[in-house]
Short mmCIF file of C-alpha atoms in Angstrom, two decimals:
data_model
loop_
_atom_site.label_atom_id
_atom_site.label_comp_id
_atom_site.label_asym_id
_atom_site.label_seq_id
_atom_site.Cartn_x
_atom_site.Cartn_y
_atom_site.Cartn_z
CA MET A 1 149.03 101.45 6.93
CA ALA A 2 151.91 99.39 5.58
CA THR A 3 153.20 99.38 2.04
CA LEU A 4 154.52 96.03 0.94
CA VAL A 5 157.02 94.96 -1.67
CA ALA A 6 156.64 91.84 -3.78
CA GLY A 7 157.04 88.73 -1.66
CA ALA A 8 156.48 90.51 1.63
CA ASN A 9 153.66 89.57 3.94
CA ALA A 10 151.67 91.26 6.67
CA ALA A 11 149.74 89.85 9.57
CA LEU A 12 146.14 90.95 9.40
CA THR A 13 144.16 89.37 12.20
CA ALA A 14 147.13 89.07 14.59
CA GLU A 15 147.86 92.78 14.29
CA ASN A 16 144.23 93.79 14.29
CA PRO A 17 142.39 91.79 16.94
CA GLY A 18 138.76 91.42 16.14
CA LEU A 19 139.25 91.80 12.41
CA ASP A 20 136.79 89.43 10.79
CA HIS A 21 136.04 91.20 7.55
CA VAL A 22 138.33 92.72 4.94
CA VAL A 23 137.86 94.46 1.64
CA VAL A 24 140.43 93.72 -1.03
CA GLY A 25 140.57 96.50 -3.57
CA MET A 26 142.36 96.22 -6.89
CA GLY A 27 142.91 99.23 -9.10
CA TRP A 28 144.78 100.25 -12.23
CA ASP A 29 144.83 102.75 -15.01
CA ILE A 30 144.73 101.76 -18.65
CA ILE A 31 146.37 103.98 -21.23
CA PRO A 32 143.33 105.32 -23.06
CA SER A 33 142.82 104.41 -26.67
CA ASN A 34 140.29 105.33 -29.29
CA GLY A 35 140.37 101.79 -30.60
CA PRO A 36 139.85 98.47 -28.86
CA GLN A 37 141.76 98.38 -25.60
CA ALA A 38 142.87 95.85 -23.06
CA GLU A 39 140.21 95.00 -20.51
CA LEU A 40 141.37 93.72 -17.14
CA VAL A 41 139.15 91.38 -15.20
CA PRO A 42 139.62 91.01 -11.43
CA PHE A 43 139.27 87.47 -10.21
CA ALA A 44 139.50 85.67 -6.87
CA VAL A 45 140.24 81.97 -6.45
CA MET A 46 139.61 80.12 -3.21
CA CYS A 47 142.22 77.40 -2.83
CA ASP A 48 142.56 74.31 -0.69
CA ALA A 49 145.61 73.20 1.25
CA GLY A 50 147.12 71.86 -1.96
CA GLY A 51 146.95 75.28 -3.54
CA GLN A 52 144.26 74.27 -6.04
CA ALA A 53 140.88 75.88 -6.62
CA VAL A 54 138.32 73.97 -4.59
CA SER A 55 135.81 74.10 -7.45
CA ASN A 56 134.55 76.48 -10.11
CA GLU A 57 131.92 77.59 -7.59
CA HIS A 58 134.81 78.94 -5.53
CA LEU A 59 135.74 81.56 -8.11
CA VAL A 60 134.51 85.09 -7.65
CA PHE A 61 134.37 87.54 -10.53
CA PHE A 62 131.90 89.74 -12.37
CA ASN A 63 129.78 86.84 -13.61
CA GLN A 64 129.83 84.90 -10.35
CA LEU A 65 129.35 87.50 -7.69
CA VAL A 66 129.37 85.37 -4.57
CA SER A 67 131.33 82.24 -3.67
CA ALA A 68 129.50 79.02 -2.92
CA ASP A 69 129.82 79.60 0.83
CA ALA A 70 128.92 83.33 0.57
CA SER A 71 132.15 84.34 2.29
CA VAL A 72 133.62 86.17 -0.71
CA THR A 73 131.60 88.75 -2.61
CA PHE A 74 132.49 90.70 -5.72
CA VAL A 75 131.63 94.36 -5.51
CA GLY A 76 132.27 95.75 -8.94
CA ASP A 77 132.69 99.37 -9.70
CA ALA A 78 133.76 101.19 -12.80
CA ASP A 79 136.93 102.58 -11.25
CA GLN A 80 137.72 100.36 -8.34
CA GLU A 81 137.15 96.65 -8.25
CA GLN A 82 136.61 95.38 -4.76
CA ILE A 83 136.21 91.93 -3.32
CA ASP A 84 134.75 91.61 0.12
CA VAL A 85 135.97 88.74 2.30
CA ASP A 86 134.13 87.72 5.42
CA LEU A 87 137.02 85.97 7.12
CA ALA A 88 134.82 84.45 9.79
CA ARG A 89 132.72 82.71 7.13
CA VAL A 90 135.56 81.31 5.05
CA PRO A 91 135.36 77.52 5.41
CA ALA A 92 138.22 75.77 7.14
CA GLU A 93 139.09 73.89 3.95
CA ILE A 94 140.13 77.14 2.30
CA SER A 95 143.77 77.81 3.02
CA LYS A 96 144.26 80.82 0.77
CA ILE A 97 142.45 83.16 -1.56
CA ILE A 98 144.41 84.53 -4.48
CA PHE A 99 143.56 87.80 -6.16
CA LEU A 100 144.49 88.28 -9.77
CA ALA A 101 143.58 90.21 -12.86
CA TYR A 102 143.72 88.86 -16.38
CA VAL A 103 143.49 90.65 -19.66
CA ASP A 104 140.32 89.40 -21.26
CA PRO A 105 141.36 87.05 -24.09
CA GLU A 106 139.45 88.98 -26.70
CA PHE A 107 139.41 87.53 -30.22
CA ARG A 108 140.08 90.92 -31.79
CA GLY A 109 143.37 91.47 -29.94
CA GLN A 110 143.43 91.26 -26.21
CA GLY A 111 146.31 93.55 -25.29
CA THR A 112 148.68 93.09 -22.36
CA PHE A 113 149.67 94.62 -19.06
CA GLY A 114 151.96 96.84 -21.12
CA SER A 115 149.10 99.32 -21.33
CA VAL A 116 148.49 99.24 -17.57
CA ARG A 117 149.73 101.92 -15.22
CA SER A 118 149.47 102.40 -11.46
CA ALA A 119 148.24 98.94 -10.60
CA HIS A 120 147.79 98.24 -6.93
CA ILE A 121 146.09 96.01 -4.43
CA ARG A 122 145.03 97.12 -1.00
CA VAL A 123 143.47 95.43 1.97
CA ALA A 124 141.17 97.50 4.12
CA THR A 125 138.76 96.96 6.95
CA ALA A 126 135.03 96.97 6.34
CA GLU A 127 135.11 100.62 7.38
CA ASN A 128 137.63 101.26 4.58
CA ARG A 129 140.61 101.77 6.87
CA GLU A 130 143.57 100.68 4.78
CA LEU A 131 145.69 97.98 6.42
CA VAL A 132 148.22 97.13 3.73
CA ARG A 133 148.91 98.20 0.20
CA PHE A 134 151.04 96.87 -2.60
CA ASP A 135 151.87 98.95 -5.65
CA LEU A 136 152.84 96.71 -8.53
CA ALA A 137 155.74 97.50 -10.82
CA THR A 138 154.19 98.04 -14.23
CA THR A 139 157.27 98.21 -16.39
CA GLY A 140 158.43 95.41 -18.64
CA LEU A 141 155.02 93.81 -18.73
CA GLU A 142 154.46 93.97 -22.48
CA ALA A 143 154.04 90.20 -22.71
CA VAL A 144 152.13 89.70 -19.46
CA THR A 145 148.44 88.87 -19.82
CA ALA A 146 147.57 87.83 -16.26
CA MET A 147 148.95 88.92 -12.93
CA ILE A 148 148.49 87.55 -9.44
CA PHE A 149 148.41 90.65 -7.27
CA GLY A 150 148.44 88.99 -3.87
CA GLU A 151 146.90 86.41 -1.61
CA LEU A 152 145.17 86.11 1.71
CA TYR A 153 146.29 82.99 3.50
CA ARG A 154 145.85 81.24 6.78
CA HIS A 155 148.76 81.10 9.19
CA ARG A 156 147.80 78.94 12.14
CA ASP A 157 144.64 80.62 13.43
CA ASP A 158 145.32 83.94 11.76
CA TRP A 159 145.00 85.46 8.33
CA LYS A 160 147.92 87.10 6.58
CA PHE A 161 148.33 88.87 3.29
CA ARG A 162 151.20 88.36 0.89
CA ALA A 163 152.07 90.70 -1.96
CA LEU A 164 153.00 88.76 -5.08
CA GLY A 165 153.00 90.58 -8.42
CA GLN A 166 153.49 87.33 -10.32
CA GLY A 167 152.93 87.76 -14.05
CA TYR A 168 151.77 85.17 -16.56
CA ARG A 169 152.40 85.30 -20.27
CA THR A 170 149.80 82.61 -20.81
CA GLY A 171 146.90 84.64 -19.44
CA LEU A 172 143.93 83.11 -17.75
CA ALA A 173 144.69 79.74 -19.34
CA GLY A 174 148.04 79.66 -17.53
CA VAL A 175 146.47 80.61 -14.23
CA ALA A 176 143.74 78.01 -14.75
CA LYS A 177 146.35 75.33 -15.38
CA ASP A 178 148.33 76.20 -12.26
CA TYR A 179 145.29 76.39 -9.98
CA GLY A 180 143.20 73.60 -11.43
CA ILE A 181 140.41 75.79 -12.77
CA SER A 182 138.20 74.16 -15.36
CA LEU A 183 137.73 76.60 -18.24
CA MET B 1 95.74 129.59 33.39
CA ASN B 2 94.15 126.25 32.95
CA HIS B 3 96.64 123.32 33.19
CA SER B 4 94.62 120.43 31.98
CA THR B 5 96.13 116.95 32.30
CA SER B 6 94.31 115.66 29.25
CA PRO B 7 95.65 116.72 25.85
CA ARG B 8 93.44 118.67 23.48
CA THR B 9 92.58 116.20 20.79
CA ASP B 10 90.39 118.62 18.92
CA LEU B 11 93.41 120.72 17.91
CA VAL B 12 95.47 118.52 15.65
CA PHE B 13 98.46 120.83 15.59
CA LEU B 14 98.95 120.54 19.35
CA ARG B 15 101.21 117.77 20.53
CA ARG B 16 102.13 116.85 24.01
CA ARG B 17 105.49 115.38 24.76
CA ILE B 18 105.51 112.95 27.64
CA LYS B 19 108.75 112.48 29.50
CA PRO B 20 110.11 108.96 28.93
CA GLY B 21 110.71 108.47 32.64
CA SER B 22 107.10 108.93 33.47
CA ALA B 23 105.77 107.06 30.46
CA GLN B 24 108.00 103.99 30.53
CA PRO B 25 106.65 102.13 33.58
CA ALA B 26 103.18 102.12 32.23
CA ALA B 27 104.26 100.94 28.82
CA VAL B 28 106.92 98.37 29.71
CA GLN B 29 105.37 96.68 32.70
CA PRO B 30 102.29 94.93 31.55
CA SER B 31 99.65 94.07 34.02
CA ALA B 32 99.20 90.51 35.10
CA ALA B 33 96.26 90.16 32.81
CA GLN B 34 98.23 91.47 29.84
CA ALA B 35 101.38 89.40 30.38
CA PRO B 36 100.28 86.21 28.58
CA ALA B 37 99.14 88.22 25.62
CA ALA B 38 102.51 89.94 25.38
CA ALA B 39 104.31 86.61 25.29
CA SER B 40 102.05 85.11 22.69
CA PRO B 41 103.66 84.64 19.30
CA ALA B 42 101.06 86.62 17.42
CA PRO B 43 102.56 88.79 14.70
CA SER B 44 102.85 92.41 15.62
CA ALA B 45 101.72 94.83 12.99
CA GLY B 46 101.83 97.92 15.09
CA LEU B 47 104.11 99.79 17.42
CA SER B 48 105.62 97.71 20.19
CA LEU B 49 107.49 99.29 23.08
CA GLY B 50 108.22 96.15 25.00
CA ARG B 51 111.18 93.83 24.75
CA PRO B 52 110.54 90.28 23.69
CA SER B 53 110.75 88.03 26.66
CA ALA B 54 114.11 86.30 26.72
CA PRO B 55 113.29 82.68 27.53
CA THR B 56 110.49 82.43 25.01
CA THR B 57 111.81 82.11 21.50
CA ALA B 58 108.44 82.06 19.79
CA PRO B 59 107.84 85.80 19.92
CA ALA B 60 111.27 86.49 18.50
CA ALA B 61 110.63 84.13 15.63
CA ALA B 62 107.25 85.55 14.89
CA PRO B 63 107.18 87.86 11.91
CA SER B 64 106.92 91.47 12.82
CA SER B 65 106.04 93.83 10.05
CA GLY B 66 105.81 96.84 12.24
CA LEU B 67 107.94 99.15 14.28
CA THR B 68 109.86 97.73 17.21
CA LEU B 69 111.45 99.92 19.81
CA GLY B 70 113.03 97.15 21.78
CA ARG B 71 116.32 95.34 21.55
CA PRO B 72 116.40 93.10 18.46
CA ALA B 73 116.08 89.53 19.48
CA SER B 74 119.18 87.58 18.63
CA ALA B 75 118.88 84.05 17.35
CA GLN B 76 122.32 83.38 18.75
CA PRO B 77 122.90 83.09 22.48
CA ALA B 78 125.05 85.84 23.89
CA ALA B 79 127.77 83.41 24.91
CA ALA B 80 128.21 82.30 21.31
CA MET B 81 128.85 85.78 19.99
CA PRO B 82 132.46 86.31 19.07
CA GLN B 83 134.26 88.33 21.70
CA SER B 84 136.21 90.14 19.07
CA ARG B 85 133.24 92.31 18.20
CA PRO B 86 132.21 93.86 21.47
CA SER B 87 130.98 97.04 19.86
CA GLN B 88 128.76 95.19 17.43
CA ALA B 89 127.54 92.81 20.04
CA ALA B 90 126.54 95.64 22.33
CA PRO B 91 122.83 96.13 22.69
CA THR B 92 121.48 98.44 20.07
CA ALA B 93 118.66 100.12 21.84
CA GLY B 94 116.73 102.09 19.34
CA LEU B 95 114.66 101.85 16.27
CA VAL B 96 114.62 98.60 14.34
CA LEU B 97 112.53 98.55 11.23
CA GLY B 98 111.41 95.19 10.04
CA GLY B 99 112.35 93.43 13.26
CA GLY B 100 115.24 91.28 12.06
CA ALA B 101 117.45 93.81 10.31
CA PRO B 102 121.07 93.65 11.44
CA ALA B 103 122.59 96.71 13.02
CA SER B 104 125.06 97.08 10.18
CA SER B 105 122.33 97.47 7.57
CA SER B 106 122.53 101.22 7.98
CA ASN B 107 126.07 101.09 6.62
CA PRO B 108 126.06 101.80 2.86
CA ARG B 109 128.72 99.19 2.32
CA ALA B 110 126.70 96.55 4.15
CA ARG B 111 123.70 97.47 2.04
CA MET B 112 125.75 97.13 -1.13
CA LEU B 113 126.99 93.72 -0.04
CA ALA B 114 123.50 92.64 0.84
CA ALA B 115 122.32 93.81 -2.57
CA GLN B 116 125.08 91.84 -4.32
CA ARG B 117 124.25 88.72 -2.35
CA GLU B 118 120.59 89.16 -3.12
CA LYS B 119 121.35 89.61 -6.81
CA SER B 120 123.47 86.48 -6.79
CA LYS B 121 120.77 84.57 -4.96
CA ARG B 122 118.20 85.66 -7.52
CA GLU B 123 120.43 84.54 -10.34
CA ASP B 124 121.11 81.20 -8.69
CA HIS B 125 117.40 80.76 -8.21
CA GLU B 126 116.73 81.66 -11.82
CA VAL B 127 119.33 79.20 -13.07
CA GLY B 128 118.19 76.61 -10.55
CA LEU B 129 114.72 76.64 -12.07
CA LEU B 130 116.07 75.57 -15.45
CA PHE B 131 115.76 71.97 -16.47
CA PRO B 132 119.04 70.11 -16.87
CA ALA B 133 120.84 70.75 -20.14
CA PRO B 134 123.99 69.29 -21.63
CA ARG B 135 127.22 71.23 -21.58
CA ILE B 136 129.16 72.18 -24.67
CA GLU B 137 131.69 69.45 -23.91
CA ASP B 138 128.88 66.89 -24.22
CA VAL B 139 127.42 68.02 -27.54
CA TYR B 140 128.91 67.73 -30.99
CA GLU B 141 126.06 69.29 -32.94
CA LEU B 142 122.97 71.33 -32.11
CA ASN B 143 120.17 70.13 -34.37
CA LEU B 144 116.49 69.30 -34.36
CA VAL B 145 117.09 66.41 -31.98
CA GLN B 146 119.68 67.95 -29.66
CA ARG B 147 118.46 71.52 -29.59
CA LEU B 148 119.98 73.01 -26.49
CA LEU B 149 123.14 73.37 -24.45
CA ARG B 150 124.09 75.59 -21.57
CA LEU B 151 127.44 77.18 -20.76
CA THR B 152 128.88 77.59 -17.29
CA PRO B 153 129.20 81.06 -15.71
CA LEU B 154 132.93 81.03 -16.50
CA GLN B 155 132.45 79.90 -20.11
CA SER B 156 129.79 82.58 -20.49
CA ALA B 157 132.17 85.33 -19.40
CA VAL B 158 135.66 84.75 -20.77
CA GLY B 159 136.93 85.99 -24.12
CA THR B 160 134.78 85.90 -27.22
CA LEU B 161 132.04 83.59 -28.41
CA VAL B 162 132.87 83.12 -32.09
CA VAL B 163 130.19 82.05 -34.55
CA SER B 164 131.64 81.07 -37.88
CA GLY B 165 129.60 80.42 -41.00
CA SER B 166 126.73 82.74 -40.15
CA THR B 167 125.48 85.21 -42.73
CA ALA B 168 123.54 87.58 -40.44
CA ALA B 169 123.19 88.37 -36.76
CA ALA B 170 120.77 90.36 -34.64
CA TRP B 171 121.09 91.32 -31.00
CA GLU B 172 119.21 92.80 -28.13
CA SER B 173 120.86 94.28 -25.04
CA VAL B 174 119.45 94.33 -21.53
CA ARG B 175 118.39 97.90 -22.24
CA ARG B 176 116.45 96.62 -25.25
CA VAL B 177 118.83 98.22 -27.72
CA THR B 178 118.40 96.12 -30.84
CA GLY B 179 120.41 95.90 -34.01
CA GLY B 180 121.42 93.63 -36.83
CA GLN B 181 124.25 93.11 -39.27
CA THR B 182 125.03 90.90 -42.20
CA VAL B 183 128.37 89.33 -42.94
CA ASP B 184 128.82 91.63 -45.94
CA GLY B 185 128.49 94.73 -43.79
CA HIS B 186 124.85 95.82 -44.06
CA LYS B 187 123.60 97.14 -40.76
CA ALA B 188 120.24 97.86 -39.18
CA GLY B 189 119.20 99.16 -35.81
CA THR B 190 121.71 100.25 -33.20
CA PRO B 191 125.10 98.78 -32.32
CA VAL B 192 125.94 98.26 -28.66
CA MET B 193 129.43 99.50 -27.86
CA THR B 194 131.21 98.25 -24.76
CA SER B 195 133.68 100.07 -22.54
CA GLY B 196 136.56 98.33 -24.31
CA ASN B 197 135.56 100.08 -27.55
CA ARG B 198 134.28 96.88 -29.09
CA GLU B 199 130.81 95.98 -30.26
CA LEU B 200 128.90 93.69 -27.94
CA VAL B 201 127.80 91.67 -30.97
CA GLY B 202 129.15 92.20 -34.45
CA TYR B 203 131.24 90.85 -37.25
CA HIS B 204 134.99 90.63 -37.46
CA GLY B 205 135.83 89.46 -40.95
CA ARG B 206 133.45 86.61 -41.62
CA ASP B 207 133.06 85.61 -37.98
CA ALA B 208 130.26 86.88 -35.81
CA LEU B 209 131.33 87.61 -32.25
CA ILE B 210 129.87 88.17 -28.81
CA THR B 211 132.13 90.07 -26.40
CA LEU B 212 131.75 87.91 -23.32
CA ARG B 213 133.54 90.36 -21.00
CA HIS B 214 130.31 92.33 -21.23
CA VAL B 215 127.93 89.39 -21.32
CA ARG B 216 125.81 91.04 -18.64
CA GLU B 217 124.83 93.68 -21.15
CA LEU B 218 123.48 91.04 -23.52
CA ARG B 219 119.94 89.80 -23.43
CA ARG B 220 119.95 87.63 -26.53
CA ALA B 221 121.27 87.30 -30.04
CA ILE B 222 120.40 85.25 -33.11
CA PHE B 223 122.66 84.04 -35.87
CA ILE B 224 121.27 83.15 -39.30
CA ASN B 225 122.98 80.87 -41.79
CA ARG B 226 121.97 81.04 -45.46
CA SER B 227 125.00 79.23 -46.78
CA SER B 228 125.24 75.58 -47.58
CA ALA B 229 127.94 75.03 -44.95
CA ALA B 230 127.47 74.40 -41.24
CA MET B 231 127.72 77.09 -38.59
CA GLY B 232 130.20 76.63 -35.78
CA VAL B 233 130.46 78.07 -32.28
CA ARG B 234 133.82 78.32 -30.54
CA LEU B 235 134.69 79.35 -27.00
CA PHE B 236 137.91 80.54 -25.40
CA SER B 237 138.35 77.09 -23.88
CA GLY B 238 138.52 75.65 -27.40
CA ASP B 239 135.21 73.85 -27.06
CA THR B 240 133.11 73.92 -30.20
CA VAL B 241 129.69 72.92 -31.40
CA ALA B 242 128.28 72.84 -34.94
CA LEU B 243 124.86 73.66 -36.37
CA PRO B 244 123.83 72.05 -39.67
CA PRO B 245 122.94 74.06 -42.78
CA ALA B 246 119.40 74.34 -44.11
CA ALA B 247 117.78 71.07 -45.17
CA ASP B 248 114.28 69.81 -45.90
CA GLY B 249 112.84 73.29 -46.17
CA ALA B 250 114.06 74.38 -42.77
CA GLN B 251 117.01 76.45 -41.70
CA ILE B 252 118.51 76.46 -38.23
CA VAL B 253 118.85 79.76 -36.40
CA LEU B 254 121.23 79.86 -33.44
CA LEU B 255 119.68 81.65 -30.46
CA VAL B 256 122.09 82.72 -27.71
CA HIS B 257 120.11 83.72 -24.69
CA ARG B 258 121.40 84.87 -21.29
CA ILE B 259 119.63 83.55 -18.22
CA GLY B 260 121.09 84.91 -15.01
CA ASN B 261 124.81 84.37 -15.36
CA VAL B 262 124.76 81.60 -17.96
CA LEU B 263 124.31 81.56 -21.71
CA GLU B 264 122.04 79.08 -23.36
CA LEU B 265 122.56 78.08 -26.99
CA ARG B 266 119.52 76.83 -28.87
CA ALA B 267 118.94 75.57 -32.39
CA GLU B 268 115.66 77.04 -33.62
CA PRO B 269 114.21 75.85 -36.94
CA VAL B 270 112.46 78.35 -39.23
CA PRO B 271 111.21 77.99 -42.83
CA ARG B 272 114.05 78.14 -45.31
CA ASP B 273 112.44 80.78 -47.52
CA TRP B 274 111.97 83.33 -44.73
CA GLN B 275 113.80 86.61 -45.12
CA ASP B 276 115.83 88.13 -42.30
CA GLN B 277 113.02 90.53 -41.42
CA GLN B 278 110.60 87.64 -41.01
CA ILE B 279 113.06 85.89 -38.74
CA TRP B 280 113.50 89.05 -36.67
CA GLN B 281 109.75 89.26 -36.40
CA GLU B 282 109.48 85.62 -35.39
CA PHE B 283 111.98 86.19 -32.59
CA ASP B 284 110.37 89.50 -31.67
CA PHE B 285 113.31 91.70 -32.60
CA THR B 286 112.36 95.29 -33.39
CA MET B 287 115.30 97.33 -34.54
CA THR B 288 115.91 100.43 -32.48
CA HIS B 289 117.06 103.58 -34.19
CA GLN B 290 119.41 106.21 -32.96
CA ALA B 291 117.80 109.59 -32.70
CA PRO B 292 119.10 112.08 -35.26
CA SER B 293 121.47 114.76 -34.05
CA SER B 294 119.42 117.15 -32.05
CA ALA B 295 119.58 120.90 -31.92
CA TYR B 296 120.21 120.87 -28.18
CA GLY B 297 123.42 122.48 -27.12
CA ARG B 298 124.01 124.37 -30.33
#
């Protein structure tokens, strides 16, 4: 198992011959509150070679459980959000899949990543053997409302993972603008 | 001692185990007269100990609702199997229930994935059955002529659906928990609290809200407008739609109804002089009540 820092990448299929299926797990702790609290939503975007979302059918989240090509599946859980990627089924037009979490833009005060602790993203095999892990720095995020945790991307014939930890102050709207998602 | 070769069938508790080595030839090698029948594509409803014949694809494609003790027939030729999965591609001699079940279906994770895909497929099918409806971007006002619009899965799930100008709301969750509230704070039935410590449907100031992060807990909600001003619906994307106030003896009730992973917004006319209870009744809302504090655990 390798632990990455922001910006670092790791070869997945080249280092693990035969790997055709990965589970991307995203986790965090929210500082508990008796009142309304920030709610993070994990989200995967399948992008083309231009780095844009192929379509809104290529988004995977709690209200769209499977991508249009059935290669990416959301497996929600109360404590651990997981997204299953069948690498062999990902269409050739998809050059990368980004994994992010946004704070739900709730009308009654959405909160920020300032109340988030111990955020991480991990990539594991289908048998839950952890391949790489990235623990995000969660300090100084009081204004951050969306965060790209990492991305799976094609490198020649292989798949690699890059740790990112890129925060957005503009929330899901900012991510949507950058990746061409139609809200 | 009597060593009979025939088992005692009159004693049901006696079983005779036959060594596989001695039993197999008789079971696997059909006689010449039986061979065509074995290759026929008739569905097998019973116990089959033979392997499907390789060159004939019809038997493999035939539905088998019974128990198969042979190698599962693969629709893919062996040469086309990816070489990176030798362990999975290895023959899985053993018990296959249902004939076509993949070897990985015994894995809990694979079952969970299959369940998610099935759930998604069901939802897609449910939404696919709906007749075409305009999107919120295409509609300025929901009224007696243009009565319906449908949100996308993303619009149905992000942020808050804000209904301004309503004077009362009622909701029903997927667990049939039903409640109601008026804009001036009167409540009936049971509120539905979400994990973010917010009500699934409720009022914030004079705006009625649906917490879309938990849209999957919502079955439907209605919004009543007794004022002389229009009602408005606003999404996170900034898209809005209006509903006119009561006119000509009719008032418009906004029905927000979840179908699969999309929300449908409908303008439903009801007589202007109906009270809230009559409207609840018309929409089949029966307020649920929280049980009083029980004596258990004292």
